[in-house]
Coordinates of C-alpha atoms and ligand atoms in Angstrom, one line a residue:
M1 CA -11.6 9.6 21.3
N2 CA -10.7 13.4 20.5
K3 CA -8.3 12.5 17.6
T4 CA -8.4 14.7 14.4
V5 CA -7.7 12.8 11.0
A6 CA -7.1 14.0 7.6
I7 CA -7.6 11.3 4.9
L8 CA -6.0 11.2 1.5
G9 CA -7.9 8.7 -0.8
S10 CA -11.1 9.1 1.2
T11 CA -13.1 7.5 -1.8
G12 CA -10.9 4.3 -2.2
S13 CA -11.2 1.0 -0.3
I14 CA -9.1 1.9 2.6
G15 CA -10.5 5.5 2.7
T16 CA -14.1 4.5 2.9
Q17 CA -13.3 2.0 5.7
A18 CA -11.3 4.3 7.6
L19 CA -14.3 6.4 7.7
E20 CA -16.3 3.6 9.0
V21 CA -13.8 3.6 11.8
C22 CA -14.0 7.3 12.5
E23 CA -17.7 7.1 12.6
K24 CA -17.8 4.5 15.1
H25 CA -15.4 6.1 17.4
D26 CA -16.5 9.8 16.8
L27 CA -13.1 10.9 15.4
K28 CA -13.2 14.5 14.1
V29 CA -12.3 14.3 10.2
T30 CA -10.8 17.4 9.2
A31 CA -10.0 16.9 5.6
L32 CA -10.9 14.4 3.0
A33 CA -9.2 14.1 -0.6
A34 CA -10.2 12.1 -3.7
H35 CA -8.8 11.8 -7.1
H36 CA -12.0 12.0 -9.3
N37 CA -15.2 10.6 -7.5
I38 CA -17.0 13.7 -6.5
G39 CA -20.5 12.0 -6.2
L40 CA -19.2 10.0 -3.1
L41 CA -16.6 12.7 -1.9
E42 CA -19.8 15.0 -1.7
E43 CA -21.6 12.6 0.5
Q44 CA -18.6 12.0 2.6
A45 CA -18.1 15.7 3.0
R46 CA -21.9 16.6 4.0
K47 CA -21.7 13.6 6.5
F48 CA -18.3 14.4 8.1
R49 CA -18.3 18.1 7.6
P50 CA -14.3 18.5 7.2
E51 CA -12.7 22.0 7.1
I52 CA -11.2 21.0 3.6
V53 CA -12.0 18.7 0.6
S54 CA -9.6 18.4 -2.4
V55 CA -10.0 16.7 -5.9
Y56 CA -7.1 15.9 -7.8
D57 CA -8.8 16.5 -11.0
E58 CA -9.4 20.5 -11.3
E59 CA -12.6 20.4 -13.5
K60 CA -14.2 18.0 -10.9
A61 CA -12.9 20.1 -8.1
S62 CA -14.7 23.3 -9.4
E63 CA -17.9 21.1 -10.1
L64 CA -17.8 19.9 -6.3
A65 CA -17.1 23.6 -5.3
S66 CA -20.2 24.9 -6.8
R67 CA -22.2 21.6 -5.2
L68 CA -20.8 22.5 -2.0
S69 CA -21.5 26.1 -2.0
D70 CA -24.1 26.0 0.5
T71 CA -21.5 24.9 2.9
D72 CA -18.4 26.6 4.6
I73 CA -16.1 23.7 3.3
R74 CA -13.0 24.8 1.3
V75 CA -12.5 22.8 -1.8
L76 CA -9.0 22.8 -3.2
S77 CA -7.5 20.9 -6.0
G78 CA -4.5 19.1 -7.6
E79 CA -0.9 18.6 -5.7
E80 CA -1.7 21.7 -4.1
G81 CA -4.7 20.5 -2.4
L82 CA -2.9 17.3 -1.2
C83 CA -0.1 19.5 0.0
A84 CA -2.5 21.9 1.9
I85 CA -4.0 18.7 3.6
A86 CA -0.7 17.0 4.5
K87 CA 0.5 19.9 6.3
M88 CA -2.7 21.2 7.9
D89 CA -2.4 22.1 11.7
N90 CA -6.0 20.7 12.5
A91 CA -5.0 17.0 12.0
D92 CA -3.2 14.9 14.6
I93 CA -2.8 12.1 12.0
L94 CA -2.7 11.9 8.1
L95 CA -3.9 8.6 6.5
N96 CA -2.2 8.7 3.2
S97 CA -4.2 5.9 1.2
V98 CA -3.8 7.2 -2.2
V99 CA -2.8 4.7 -5.0
G100 CA 0.6 4.6 -6.6
M101 CA 4.0 6.6 -6.6
I102 CA 1.7 10.0 -6.4
G103 CA 1.4 9.3 -2.6
L104 CA 5.3 9.9 -2.2
H105 CA 5.0 13.8 -2.3
P106 CA 2.2 14.2 0.3
T107 CA 4.0 11.8 2.6
L108 CA 7.2 13.9 2.6
W109 CA 5.1 17.1 3.3
A110 CA 3.4 15.7 6.0
I111 CA 6.9 14.5 7.6
E112 CA 8.3 18.1 7.0
A113 CA 5.3 19.6 8.7
G114 CA 6.0 17.1 11.7
K115 CA 2.7 15.2 11.3
D116 CA 2.2 11.5 12.3
I117 CA 1.1 9.5 9.4
A118 CA -1.0 6.1 8.8
L119 CA 0.6 5.0 5.8
A120 CA -1.6 2.9 3.5
N121 CA 0.4 4.2 0.4
K122 CA 2.9 1.4 0.0
E123 CA 4.3 2.9 -3.1
T124 CA 5.5 5.7 -0.6
L125 CA 8.2 3.2 0.8
V126 CA 8.9 1.2 -2.4
A127 CA 9.9 4.3 -4.5
G128 CA 11.3 6.5 -1.6
G129 CA 11.7 4.3 1.4
E130 CA 15.1 5.6 2.2
L131 CA 14.4 9.2 1.8
V132 CA 11.0 8.8 3.9
M133 CA 12.6 6.9 6.5
K134 CA 15.5 9.3 7.0
A135 CA 13.2 12.5 7.0
A136 CA 10.9 10.7 9.5
A137 CA 13.7 9.8 12.0
E138 CA 14.9 13.4 11.7
K139 CA 11.6 15.0 12.5
G140 CA 10.7 12.5 15.0
V141 CA 7.6 11.6 13.0
K142 CA 5.7 8.1 13.5
I143 CA 4.6 6.1 10.7
Y144 CA 1.9 3.8 11.7
P145 CA 1.8 1.0 8.8
V146 CA -2.1 0.1 7.7
D147 CA -1.1 -2.7 5.5
S148 CA -2.2 -5.8 7.4
E149 CA 1.0 -7.5 7.1
H150 CA 2.9 -4.6 8.4
S151 CA 0.5 -3.6 10.9
A152 CA 0.7 -7.2 12.1
V153 CA 4.5 -7.0 12.4
F154 CA 3.9 -3.7 14.4
Q155 CA 1.6 -5.3 16.9
C156 CA 3.8 -8.3 17.3
L157 CA 6.6 -5.7 18.3
Q158 CA 4.8 -4.4 21.2
G159 CA 6.4 -5.0 24.4
N160 CA 9.3 -6.5 22.6
K161 CA 12.7 -5.3 21.4
R162 CA 12.9 -4.5 17.7
S163 CA 16.9 -5.3 18.1
Q164 CA 15.9 -8.8 19.2
M165 CA 13.7 -9.5 16.2
S166 CA 15.5 -12.0 13.9
K167 CA 13.0 -12.5 11.2
M168 CA 9.7 -11.5 9.6
I169 CA 7.5 -14.1 8.2
L170 CA 5.4 -12.0 5.5
T171 CA 2.2 -14.1 4.7
A172 CA 0.8 -14.0 1.2
S173 CA -2.8 -15.3 0.2
G174 CA -1.2 -16.4 -3.2
G175 CA -3.9 -14.7 -5.1
P176 CA -6.4 -16.3 -7.4
F177 CA -3.5 -18.0 -9.5
F178 CA -1.8 -20.1 -6.6
G179 CA -0.7 -23.3 -7.9
K180 CA -1.2 -22.4 -11.8
T181 CA 1.9 -22.8 -14.2
Y182 CA 3.3 -20.2 -16.3
E183 CA 1.5 -21.8 -19.5
E184 CA -1.8 -21.4 -17.5
L185 CA -1.2 -17.9 -16.8
R186 CA -1.1 -17.1 -20.5
R187 CA -4.8 -17.5 -20.8
V188 CA -5.6 -15.8 -17.7
T189 CA -8.2 -13.0 -18.5
K190 CA -8.8 -9.6 -16.9
E191 CA -12.1 -10.8 -15.2
Q192 CA -10.3 -13.7 -13.5
A193 CA -7.4 -11.6 -12.4
L194 CA -9.9 -8.8 -10.8
K195 CA -11.3 -11.7 -8.5
H196 CA -9.5 -12.1 -5.3
P197 CA -10.4 -14.9 -3.2
N198 CA -10.3 -13.0 0.6
W199 CA -9.8 -9.2 0.1
D200 CA -12.1 -6.8 -1.5
M201 CA -9.6 -4.2 -2.7
G202 CA -9.3 -1.5 -5.5
S203 CA -8.3 -2.8 -9.0
K204 CA -4.6 -1.8 -9.0
I205 CA -3.8 -3.9 -5.9
T206 CA -6.1 -6.6 -7.0
I207 CA -4.0 -7.1 -10.2
D208 CA -0.8 -6.7 -8.0
S209 CA -2.1 -9.7 -5.8
A210 CA -2.7 -11.6 -8.8
T211 CA 0.8 -11.2 -10.1
L212 CA 2.2 -11.3 -6.5
M213 CA 4.0 -8.1 -7.2
N214 CA 1.8 -6.8 -4.2
K215 CA 3.9 -9.3 -2.1
G216 CA 7.1 -7.9 -3.7
L217 CA 5.9 -4.5 -2.8
E218 CA 5.2 -5.3 0.6
F219 CA 8.7 -7.2 0.9
I220 CA 10.4 -3.7 0.2
E221 CA 7.9 -1.7 2.6
A222 CA 8.8 -4.1 5.3
K223 CA 12.5 -3.6 4.9
W224 CA 12.1 0.1 5.2
L225 CA 9.6 0.1 8.0
F226 CA 11.4 -2.3 10.1
D227 CA 14.9 -1.7 9.2
L228 CA 15.4 -5.2 7.9
R229 CA 17.8 -7.0 5.5
P230 CA 16.3 -8.8 2.5
D231 CA 17.4 -12.3 4.0
Q232 CA 15.4 -11.4 7.2
I233 CA 12.3 -11.5 5.3
E234 CA 10.7 -15.0 4.5
I235 CA 7.5 -15.0 2.3
V236 CA 5.1 -17.8 3.1
V237 CA 1.8 -18.4 1.4
H238 CA -1.1 -18.9 3.6
R239 CA -4.4 -19.2 1.6
Q240 CA -6.6 -18.3 4.4
S241 CA -5.6 -14.9 5.1
V242 CA -5.8 -15.3 9.1
V243 CA -2.2 -15.0 10.0
H244 CA -1.4 -11.4 8.8
S245 CA 2.1 -11.9 9.4
A246 CA 4.7 -13.0 12.2
V247 CA 7.8 -11.9 13.9
E248 CA 10.7 -14.3 15.0
Y249 CA 12.8 -13.4 18.0
D250 CA 16.5 -14.3 18.7
D251 CA 15.1 -17.0 21.1
Y252 CA 13.1 -18.4 18.1
S253 CA 10.0 -17.6 19.6
V254 CA 7.5 -16.8 16.8
I255 CA 4.8 -14.1 17.4
A256 CA 1.9 -13.9 14.9
Q257 CA -1.2 -11.7 14.7
L258 CA -4.3 -13.2 13.7
G259 CA -7.9 -12.0 12.6
V260 CA -10.6 -12.0 10.0
P261 CA -9.2 -10.6 6.8
D262 CA -10.7 -7.1 7.1
M263 CA -8.7 -4.0 6.7
K264 CA -10.7 -2.1 9.3
I265 CA -8.7 -3.8 12.2
P266 CA -5.1 -2.6 10.9
I267 CA -6.7 0.9 9.8
Q268 CA -8.2 1.3 13.3
Y269 CA -5.0 0.2 14.9
A270 CA -3.1 2.9 13.2
L271 CA -5.4 5.6 13.6
L272 CA -6.1 4.8 17.5
Y273 CA -2.7 3.4 18.7
P274 CA -2.2 2.2 21.2
E275 CA -5.8 1.8 22.1
R276 CA -7.6 -1.6 21.4
V277 CA -11.3 -1.0 21.3
S278 CA -14.5 -2.7 19.3
C279 CA -13.9 -2.6 15.8
P280 CA -16.7 -2.4 13.3
T281 CA -15.7 -6.2 11.8
G282 CA -16.4 -9.6 12.6
R283 CA -14.6 -12.0 15.3
L284 CA -12.2 -14.5 14.3
S285 CA -13.6 -18.1 14.9
L286 CA -10.4 -20.7 14.4
T287 CA -12.9 -23.7 14.5
D288 CA -14.7 -22.2 11.7
Y289 CA -11.6 -22.3 9.6
G290 CA -10.4 -25.5 11.0
K291 CA -7.2 -25.6 9.2
L292 CA -4.6 -23.2 8.6
T293 CA -2.0 -24.0 5.7
F294 CA 1.4 -22.7 4.7
E295 CA 3.4 -23.2 1.6
K296 CA 6.4 -21.8 -0.4
P297 CA 5.8 -19.4 -3.0
D298 CA 6.5 -20.0 -6.8
Y299 CA 9.2 -17.4 -7.5
E300 CA 9.7 -18.9 -11.1
T301 CA 6.2 -18.4 -12.1
F302 CA 5.4 -15.4 -10.6
R303 CA 8.1 -13.1 -12.1
C304 CA 6.9 -10.0 -10.5
L305 CA 7.8 -11.1 -6.9
S306 CA 11.3 -12.2 -7.8
A307 CA 12.0 -8.8 -9.7
A308 CA 10.9 -6.9 -6.8
I309 CA 12.9 -8.8 -4.3
E310 CA 16.1 -8.5 -6.8
A311 CA 15.3 -4.9 -6.8
I312 CA 15.6 -4.2 -3.5
K313 CA 18.5 -6.5 -2.9
R314 CA 20.4 -4.3 -5.8
G315 CA 19.1 -1.0 -4.2
G316 CA 19.5 2.5 -5.4
A317 CA 16.7 3.3 -7.8
Y318 CA 15.9 -0.3 -8.7
P319 CA 12.8 -0.4 -6.2
C320 CA 11.5 2.6 -7.9
L321 CA 12.1 1.4 -11.4
V322 CA 10.2 -1.9 -11.0
N323 CA 7.3 -0.2 -9.1
S324 CA 6.6 2.6 -11.7
A325 CA 7.3 0.0 -14.6
N326 CA 4.5 -2.3 -12.7
E327 CA 2.3 0.8 -12.6
E328 CA 2.5 1.4 -16.1
A329 CA 2.1 -2.3 -17.0
V330 CA -0.9 -2.8 -14.9
K331 CA -2.4 0.2 -16.3
A332 CA -2.0 -1.1 -19.8
F333 CA -3.4 -4.5 -18.8
L334 CA -6.4 -2.8 -17.3
H335 CA -7.1 -1.0 -20.5
D336 CA -6.7 -4.5 -22.6
G337 CA -3.2 -3.1 -23.8
I338 CA -1.2 -6.4 -22.8
K339 CA -1.8 -9.6 -21.7
F340 CA -1.5 -11.0 -17.6
I341 CA 2.0 -12.5 -18.1
D342 CA 3.4 -9.4 -19.9
I343 CA 3.1 -7.6 -16.6
G344 CA 5.9 -10.1 -15.3
E345 CA 8.2 -9.8 -18.4
I346 CA 7.8 -6.0 -18.3
V347 CA 8.5 -5.5 -14.7
S348 CA 11.6 -7.9 -14.7
S349 CA 13.0 -6.7 -18.1
V350 CA 13.7 -3.4 -16.2
L351 CA 16.2 -5.2 -14.2
E352 CA 18.3 -5.7 -17.3
K353 CA 17.6 -2.4 -19.1
F354 CA 18.5 -0.3 -16.4
G355 CA 22.1 0.4 -14.7
Y356 CA 22.6 1.1 -10.9
S357 CA 21.7 4.8 -9.9
E358 CA 21.4 6.4 -6.5
I359 CA 18.4 8.0 -4.9
N360 CA 19.4 11.0 -2.9
C361 CA 16.4 13.3 -3.2
Y362 CA 12.9 13.6 -4.4
E363 CA 14.4 14.4 -7.9
D364 CA 16.1 11.3 -8.3
V365 CA 12.8 9.4 -7.5
A366 CA 11.0 11.3 -10.1
E367 CA 13.5 10.8 -12.6
A368 CA 13.7 6.8 -12.1
D369 CA 9.7 7.1 -12.3
R370 CA 9.7 8.9 -15.7
K371 CA 12.4 6.7 -17.0
A372 CA 10.8 3.4 -16.3
R373 CA 7.4 4.7 -17.5
Q374 CA 9.0 6.0 -20.7
Y375 CA 10.7 2.4 -21.2
V376 CA 7.3 0.5 -20.6
R377 CA 5.3 2.7 -22.9
E378 CA 8.0 2.0 -25.6
Y379 CA 7.9 -1.5 -24.8
I380 CA 4.3 -1.9 -25.2
A381 CA 4.2 0.0 -28.3
A382 CA 6.7 -2.4 -29.9
L383 CA 4.7 -5.5 -29.2
Ligands
MN3_401 MN1 -1.1 -6.2 2.4

């Protein structure tokens, strides 16, 4: 394989697994960016020898620069570093796996530069889906989904016509609290929320999986990626995380993608598309599982999920507002500032608090983001 790859978020869960894929297939890594983990970033830089590394935190960036002074690797920092990497000529594909709204700008910069994107940053599409998809279409840029559910749909679409897709079946593991009542959720601790049954992920997405906000964000992500109406997406709880999602066509044939729950499969497909070559993961044995189950989600108990769906039905800035409110609430929960059920209360209250506003440019997204975060900080201070 002689593809070159730049990775934003290289020290996170997706980034480290992407580097395993790059190593296995000898992909040239031209740039790496991380938020603050310079210990791991230095290790990655010495191993993969990129041209550029970037650290979001400025102080850590200068520390890394002195540590790497025996190499010819350029060390950048802040938004500038992300921008330089997003636009760099020496990368065939940009893997955007940063966490949160902060990933939107680099996605837009890469599109502007005509660069194909492997997109793992779902907030990019949740907060700025309309902007991103329009810009990508104008520039003829391809967006390859890395999220396992969206990769599944992308895979099920191969050799078929998108125009004949009638529905997406979006599977959800249900998270660690599936089957619990709202009363039971009141007593949930941070430690319990951070334990996911099937997937090993970063803390933000693990909490989002426990509240089912993650599925709400993926619902919105799917709407933009595959140009679907909200009524064309059905969420199904599938506890085993083996069926990663499915597509129903106009003839009612349903095509699903299956595999072990390991992100390296969708990461590799996005990076190497359309190649299907050996992946550094385990094989699926259906008889080991024996039984696959499918159930309806509980929209009343898991308020984040219904709030996210309502937000995309209303459109405009609502998806951005619920996403930013959720980011702020999850941060507070991880710092023991609020209870688990407060996250859902906060995210749904955004729908009552704010009126409709449009998203026409990046500034509109940034403005909605600021308003939502401000609102949540005040809400939490008043608790
Ligand atoms: Mn997913």
